[in-house]
Amino acid sequence: GAGVSQTPSNKVTEKGKYVELRCDPISGHTALYWYRQSLGQGPEFLIYFQGTGAADDSGLPNDRFFAVRPEGSVSTLKIQRTERGDSAVYLCASSPVGTGNEQFFGPGTRLTVL
Amino acid sequence: GQQVMQIPQYQHVQEGEDFTTYCNSSTTLSNIQWYKQRPGGHPVFLIQLVKSGEVKKQKRLTFQFGEAKKNSSLHITATQTTDVGTYFCAGKGGATNKLIFGTGTLLAVQP
């Protein structure tokens, strides 16, 4: 089957704009994670969904960041009033059950805020 | 908050030499995972360790979980050019369900 997919692969936006990043997890995976990775650093946890609900959103940096997973499959990460510091690769991962299991990562969306 | 550090940040070896990266957590972990990220790629799961003192092997790779479950190591014997990439440990703490990634070790292998 297909792996985790993310769209778009690249997104360039201007400071202050709104962006949406999409993640399609592996079919049947109930857990979905969003991470942010800056150059030369490890993935930084943002939020974790178990099914439709956000089980842990403690990694979201501020209220400009929001994520949804309305039907327990596809997830969208939404960033309002983007800032230059939001520039990074946004990674999505899914796993069959919950945390403590292997996570399958997507290719990421490279976000550049000018 | 929980922090996971890795050393070294960067290692350059000749093909055939051994390589080790060390991972240290500020808090006790319930389990630890290792991932490899090739340049320009995304993290790919290698292994998970759960038990105190656990040692697991995958061909030339040996993974260890410390007795206190606060540190871990990855050792590669006789490196090959295909081993190039950044190796991350990622720990799950007892009080949180989230996975905290380490700072990573970038391995360069010269043929």
mmCIF file of C-alpha atoms in Angstrom:
data_model
loop_
_atom_site.group_PDB
_atom_site.id
_atom_site.type_symbol
_atom_site.label_atom_id
_atom_site.label_comp_id
_atom_site.label_asym_id
_atom_site.label_seq_id
_atom_site.Cartn_x
_atom_site.Cartn_y
_atom_site.Cartn_z
ATOM 1 C CA GLY A 1 0.000 0.000 0.000
ATOM 2 C CA ALA A 2 0.919 3.634 -0.244
ATOM 3 C CA GLY A 3 2.911 5.332 2.450
ATOM 4 C CA VAL A 4 2.181 8.604 4.196
ATOM 5 C CA SER A 5 1.706 11.414 1.718
ATOM 6 C CA GLN A 6 1.891 15.155 2.296
ATOM 7 C CA THR A 7 0.830 18.058 0.133
ATOM 8 C CA PRO A 8 2.112 20.402 -1.005
ATOM 9 C CA SER A 9 5.746 19.312 -1.081
ATOM 10 C CA ASN A 10 6.817 22.945 -1.086
ATOM 11 C CA LYS A 11 4.978 26.059 -0.004
ATOM 12 C CA VAL A 12 6.262 29.603 -0.289
ATOM 13 C CA THR A 13 4.175 32.286 1.344
ATOM 14 C CA GLU A 14 4.482 35.828 2.550
ATOM 15 C CA LYS A 15 4.644 36.919 6.146
ATOM 16 C CA GLY A 16 1.164 37.327 7.581
ATOM 17 C CA LYS A 17 -0.558 34.871 5.235
ATOM 18 C CA TYR A 18 -2.532 31.763 6.175
ATOM 19 C CA VAL A 19 -1.383 28.285 5.090
ATOM 20 C CA GLU A 20 -2.776 24.781 5.239
ATOM 21 C CA LEU A 21 -0.638 21.667 5.076
ATOM 22 C CA ARG A 22 -2.237 18.306 4.392
ATOM 23 C CA CYS A 23 -1.308 14.806 5.540
ATOM 24 C CA ASP A 24 -2.705 11.522 4.254
ATOM 25 C CA PRO A 25 -1.705 8.748 6.679
ATOM 26 C CA ILE A 26 -1.354 5.079 5.866
ATOM 27 C CA SER A 27 -4.815 3.544 5.590
ATOM 28 C CA GLY A 28 -5.974 2.091 8.881
ATOM 29 C CA HIS A 29 -3.429 3.932 11.033
ATOM 30 C CA THR A 30 -5.270 5.433 13.969
ATOM 31 C CA ALA A 31 -2.430 7.574 15.317
ATOM 32 C CA LEU A 32 -1.178 10.637 13.442
ATOM 33 C CA TYR A 33 1.601 13.011 14.436
ATOM 34 C CA TRP A 34 2.829 16.372 13.240
ATOM 35 C CA TYR A 35 6.444 17.476 13.680
ATOM 36 C CA ARG A 36 8.456 20.489 12.610
ATOM 37 C CA GLN A 37 12.083 20.099 11.577
ATOM 38 C CA SER A 38 14.513 22.953 11.137
ATOM 39 C CA LEU A 39 17.812 22.524 9.318
ATOM 40 C CA GLY A 40 20.299 20.474 11.305
ATOM 41 C CA GLN A 41 17.837 19.663 14.067
ATOM 42 C CA GLY A 42 15.703 16.735 15.065
ATOM 43 C CA PRO A 43 11.958 16.642 14.468
ATOM 44 C CA GLU A 44 10.128 18.750 17.056
ATOM 45 C CA PHE A 45 6.795 17.332 18.244
ATOM 46 C CA LEU A 46 3.765 19.514 17.563
ATOM 47 C CA ILE A 47 0.584 17.472 18.021
ATOM 48 C CA TYR A 48 -0.649 13.889 18.155
ATOM 49 C CA PHE A 49 -4.076 12.565 17.134
ATOM 50 C CA GLN A 50 -5.602 9.298 18.221
ATOM 51 C CA GLY A 51 -8.542 8.889 15.867
ATOM 52 C CA THR A 52 -10.317 12.206 15.436
ATOM 53 C CA GLY A 53 -9.244 13.777 18.699
ATOM 54 C CA ALA A 54 -6.041 15.606 19.548
ATOM 55 C CA ALA A 55 -4.579 13.452 22.324
ATOM 56 C CA ASP A 56 -1.635 15.785 22.940
ATOM 57 C CA ASP A 57 -1.227 19.264 21.470
ATOM 58 C CA SER A 58 1.401 20.450 23.917
ATOM 59 C CA GLY A 59 3.963 20.980 21.155
ATOM 60 C CA LEU A 60 2.013 23.625 19.248
ATOM 61 C CA PRO A 61 4.128 26.756 19.687
ATOM 62 C CA ASN A 62 1.242 29.254 19.987
ATOM 63 C CA ASP A 63 -2.371 29.829 19.040
ATOM 64 C CA ARG A 64 -1.487 30.597 15.415
ATOM 65 C CA PHE A 65 -1.076 26.848 14.934
ATOM 66 C CA PHE A 66 -4.072 24.539 14.757
ATOM 67 C CA ALA A 67 -4.616 21.036 13.411
ATOM 68 C CA VAL A 68 -7.686 18.963 12.649
ATOM 69 C CA ARG A 69 -8.467 15.383 11.719
ATOM 70 C CA PRO A 70 -12.261 15.420 11.333
ATOM 71 C CA GLU A 71 -12.792 11.883 10.047
ATOM 72 C CA GLY A 72 -9.880 10.166 11.704
ATOM 73 C CA SER A 73 -7.873 9.895 8.508
ATOM 74 C CA VAL A 74 -6.585 12.973 6.649
ATOM 75 C CA SER A 75 -5.213 15.759 8.821
ATOM 76 C CA THR A 76 -4.648 19.431 8.095
ATOM 77 C CA LEU A 77 -2.168 21.642 9.913
ATOM 78 C CA LYS A 78 -3.221 25.275 9.764
ATOM 79 C CA ILE A 79 -0.944 28.212 10.427
ATOM 80 C CA GLN A 80 -2.373 31.717 10.716
ATOM 81 C CA ARG A 81 -0.474 34.986 10.312
ATOM 82 C CA THR A 82 2.702 33.175 9.292
ATOM 83 C CA GLU A 83 6.042 34.513 10.507
ATOM 84 C CA ARG A 84 9.509 34.018 9.055
ATOM 85 C CA GLY A 85 10.368 31.836 12.036
ATOM 86 C CA ASP A 86 7.717 29.344 10.926
ATOM 87 C CA SER A 87 9.918 28.369 7.974
ATOM 88 C CA ALA A 88 10.806 24.688 8.347
ATOM 89 C CA VAL A 89 9.959 21.236 7.041
ATOM 90 C CA TYR A 90 6.660 20.038 8.484
ATOM 91 C CA LEU A 91 6.615 16.271 8.841
ATOM 92 C CA CYS A 92 3.614 14.052 9.340
ATOM 93 C CA ALA A 93 3.817 10.492 10.644
ATOM 94 C CA SER A 94 1.300 7.764 11.348
ATOM 95 C CA SER A 95 1.327 4.533 13.302
ATOM 96 C CA PRO A 96 -1.068 1.595 13.568
ATOM 97 C CA VAL A 97 -2.033 2.121 17.187
ATOM 98 C CA GLY A 98 -0.686 4.748 19.521
ATOM 99 C CA THR A 99 2.620 6.008 20.783
ATOM 100 C CA GLY A 100 5.267 3.476 21.612
ATOM 101 C CA ASN A 101 5.014 2.051 18.110
ATOM 102 C CA GLU A 102 6.962 2.545 14.924
ATOM 103 C CA GLN A 103 6.085 5.805 13.203
ATOM 104 C CA PHE A 104 5.947 6.004 9.416
ATOM 105 C CA PHE A 105 6.933 9.424 8.168
ATOM 106 C CA GLY A 106 5.787 11.263 5.079
ATOM 107 C CA PRO A 107 8.154 13.203 2.811
ATOM 108 C CA GLY A 108 7.313 16.498 4.511
ATOM 109 C CA THR A 109 6.197 19.931 3.362
ATOM 110 C CA ARG A 110 8.917 22.555 3.120
ATOM 111 C CA LEU A 111 7.379 25.852 4.215
ATOM 112 C CA THR A 112 9.187 29.076 3.414
ATOM 113 C CA VAL A 113 7.834 32.334 4.789
ATOM 114 C CA LEU A 114 9.272 35.371 3.027
ATOM 115 C CA GLY B 1 10.880 19.889 29.955
ATOM 116 C CA GLN B 2 12.274 16.603 28.755
ATOM 117 C CA GLN B 3 15.415 16.918 26.645
ATOM 118 C CA VAL B 4 17.238 14.306 24.575
ATOM 119 C CA MET B 5 20.823 15.017 23.570
ATOM 120 C CA GLN B 6 23.085 13.096 21.225
ATOM 121 C CA ILE B 7 26.829 13.093 20.779
ATOM 122 C CA PRO B 8 28.685 13.567 18.613
ATOM 123 C CA GLN B 9 26.813 16.023 16.398
ATOM 124 C CA TYR B 10 28.907 14.940 13.416
ATOM 125 C CA GLN B 11 31.213 12.022 12.675
ATOM 126 C CA HIS B 12 33.338 11.475 9.601
ATOM 127 C CA VAL B 13 34.776 7.978 9.137
ATOM 128 C CA GLN B 14 36.593 6.005 6.501
ATOM 129 C CA GLU B 15 34.601 3.164 5.006
ATOM 130 C CA GLY B 16 35.187 0.065 7.100
ATOM 131 C CA GLU B 17 35.658 1.937 10.392
ATOM 132 C CA ASP B 18 33.240 1.590 13.258
ATOM 133 C CA PHE B 19 30.848 4.316 14.425
ATOM 134 C CA THR B 20 28.972 4.968 17.654
ATOM 135 C CA THR B 21 26.402 7.586 18.598
ATOM 136 C CA TYR B 22 25.236 8.174 22.157
ATOM 137 C CA CYS B 23 21.851 9.381 23.312
ATOM 138 C CA ASN B 24 21.090 10.840 26.747
ATOM 139 C CA SER B 25 17.736 11.839 28.177
ATOM 140 C CA SER B 26 17.146 14.243 31.042
ATOM 141 C CA THR B 27 14.370 11.963 32.304
ATOM 142 C CA THR B 28 13.721 8.233 32.521
ATOM 143 C CA LEU B 29 12.237 6.814 29.338
ATOM 144 C CA SER B 30 9.598 4.119 28.949
ATOM 145 C CA ASN B 31 11.043 3.224 25.567
ATOM 146 C CA ILE B 32 13.443 4.541 22.974
ATOM 147 C CA GLN B 33 13.333 4.386 19.203
ATOM 148 C CA TRP B 34 16.040 4.968 16.619
ATOM 149 C CA TYR B 35 15.499 6.519 13.210
ATOM 150 C CA LYS B 36 17.747 7.152 10.210
ATOM 151 C CA GLN B 37 17.294 10.149 7.938
ATOM 152 C CA ARG B 38 19.158 10.229 4.640
ATOM 153 C CA PRO B 39 20.125 13.652 3.265
ATOM 154 C CA GLY B 40 16.995 15.223 1.798
ATOM 155 C CA GLY B 41 14.828 12.397 3.088
ATOM 156 C CA HIS B 42 12.508 11.716 5.973
ATOM 157 C CA PRO B 43 13.139 9.725 9.175
ATOM 158 C CA VAL B 44 12.873 5.949 8.785
ATOM 159 C CA PHE B 45 12.323 3.714 11.800
ATOM 160 C CA LEU B 46 15.166 1.366 12.702
ATOM 161 C CA ILE B 47 14.298 -0.199 16.045
ATOM 162 C CA GLN B 48 12.594 0.165 19.419
ATOM 163 C CA LEU B 49 14.060 -0.747 22.821
ATOM 164 C CA VAL B 50 11.843 -1.166 25.851
ATOM 165 C CA LYS B 51 13.626 -3.099 28.590
ATOM 166 C CA SER B 52 16.358 -1.834 30.886
ATOM 167 C CA GLY B 53 19.750 -3.040 29.630
ATOM 168 C CA GLU B 54 18.242 -4.345 26.391
ATOM 169 C CA VAL B 55 20.589 -5.037 23.469
ATOM 170 C CA LYS B 56 19.348 -5.635 19.928
ATOM 171 C CA LYS B 57 21.274 -6.311 16.733
ATOM 172 C CA GLN B 58 20.403 -5.718 13.111
ATOM 173 C CA LYS B 59 23.206 -7.023 10.901
ATOM 174 C CA ARG B 60 26.059 -4.513 11.476
ATOM 175 C CA LEU B 61 24.000 -2.307 13.835
ATOM 176 C CA THR B 62 23.903 -2.850 17.605
ATOM 177 C CA PHE B 63 21.492 -0.907 19.813
ATOM 178 C CA GLN B 64 21.647 -0.673 23.594
ATOM 179 C CA PHE B 65 19.279 0.752 26.206
ATOM 180 C CA GLY B 66 20.902 1.772 29.471
ATOM 181 C CA GLU B 67 20.160 0.144 32.794
ATOM 182 C CA ALA B 68 18.615 3.347 34.127
ATOM 183 C CA LYS B 69 16.596 3.793 30.899
ATOM 184 C CA LYS B 70 18.017 7.292 30.443
ATOM 185 C CA ASN B 71 20.587 6.588 27.771
ATOM 186 C CA SER B 72 21.057 4.551 24.641
ATOM 187 C CA SER B 73 23.659 3.922 21.973
ATOM 188 C CA LEU B 74 23.865 2.817 18.374
ATOM 189 C CA HIS B 75 27.041 1.145 17.133
ATOM 190 C CA ILE B 76 27.726 0.404 13.480
ATOM 191 C CA THR B 77 30.478 -2.087 12.685
ATOM 192 C CA ALA B 78 32.491 -1.695 9.482
ATOM 193 C CA THR B 79 30.622 1.279 8.054
ATOM 194 C CA GLN B 80 29.597 1.373 4.418
ATOM 195 C CA THR B 81 28.745 4.356 2.219
ATOM 196 C CA THR B 82 25.097 3.342 2.445
ATOM 197 C CA ASP B 83 25.215 4.131 6.187
ATOM 198 C CA VAL B 84 25.476 7.868 5.432
ATOM 199 C CA GLY B 85 22.749 9.941 7.070
ATOM 200 C CA THR B 86 21.608 11.400 10.362
ATOM 201 C CA TYR B 87 20.769 9.012 13.171
ATOM 202 C CA PHE B 88 18.164 10.143 15.682
ATOM 203 C CA CYS B 89 17.125 8.589 18.929
ATOM 204 C CA ALA B 90 13.593 9.381 20.100
ATOM 205 C CA GLY B 91 12.385 8.803 23.600
ATOM 206 C CA LYS B 92 8.959 8.343 25.100
ATOM 207 C CA GLY B 93 8.808 9.555 28.668
ATOM 208 C CA GLY B 94 6.629 8.067 31.357
ATOM 209 C CA ALA B 95 4.451 11.125 31.947
ATOM 210 C CA THR B 96 3.836 11.968 28.331
ATOM 211 C CA ASN B 97 2.800 10.095 25.226
ATOM 212 C CA LYS B 98 4.779 12.222 22.844
ATOM 213 C CA LEU B 99 8.047 11.153 21.244
ATOM 214 C CA ILE B 100 10.960 13.519 21.882
ATOM 215 C CA PHE B 101 13.651 13.356 19.225
ATOM 216 C CA GLY B 102 17.313 13.784 20.004
ATOM 217 C CA THR B 103 19.573 16.298 18.342
ATOM 218 C CA GLY B 104 20.892 13.716 15.886
ATOM 219 C CA THR B 105 24.329 12.547 14.742
ATOM 220 C CA LEU B 106 25.276 13.117 11.135
ATOM 221 C CA LEU B 107 27.462 10.300 9.805
ATOM 222 C CA ALA B 108 29.659 10.859 6.771
ATOM 223 C CA VAL B 109 31.472 7.854 5.287
ATOM 224 C CA GLN B 110 34.401 8.343 2.972
ATOM 225 C CA PRO B 111 34.930 5.497 0.476
#
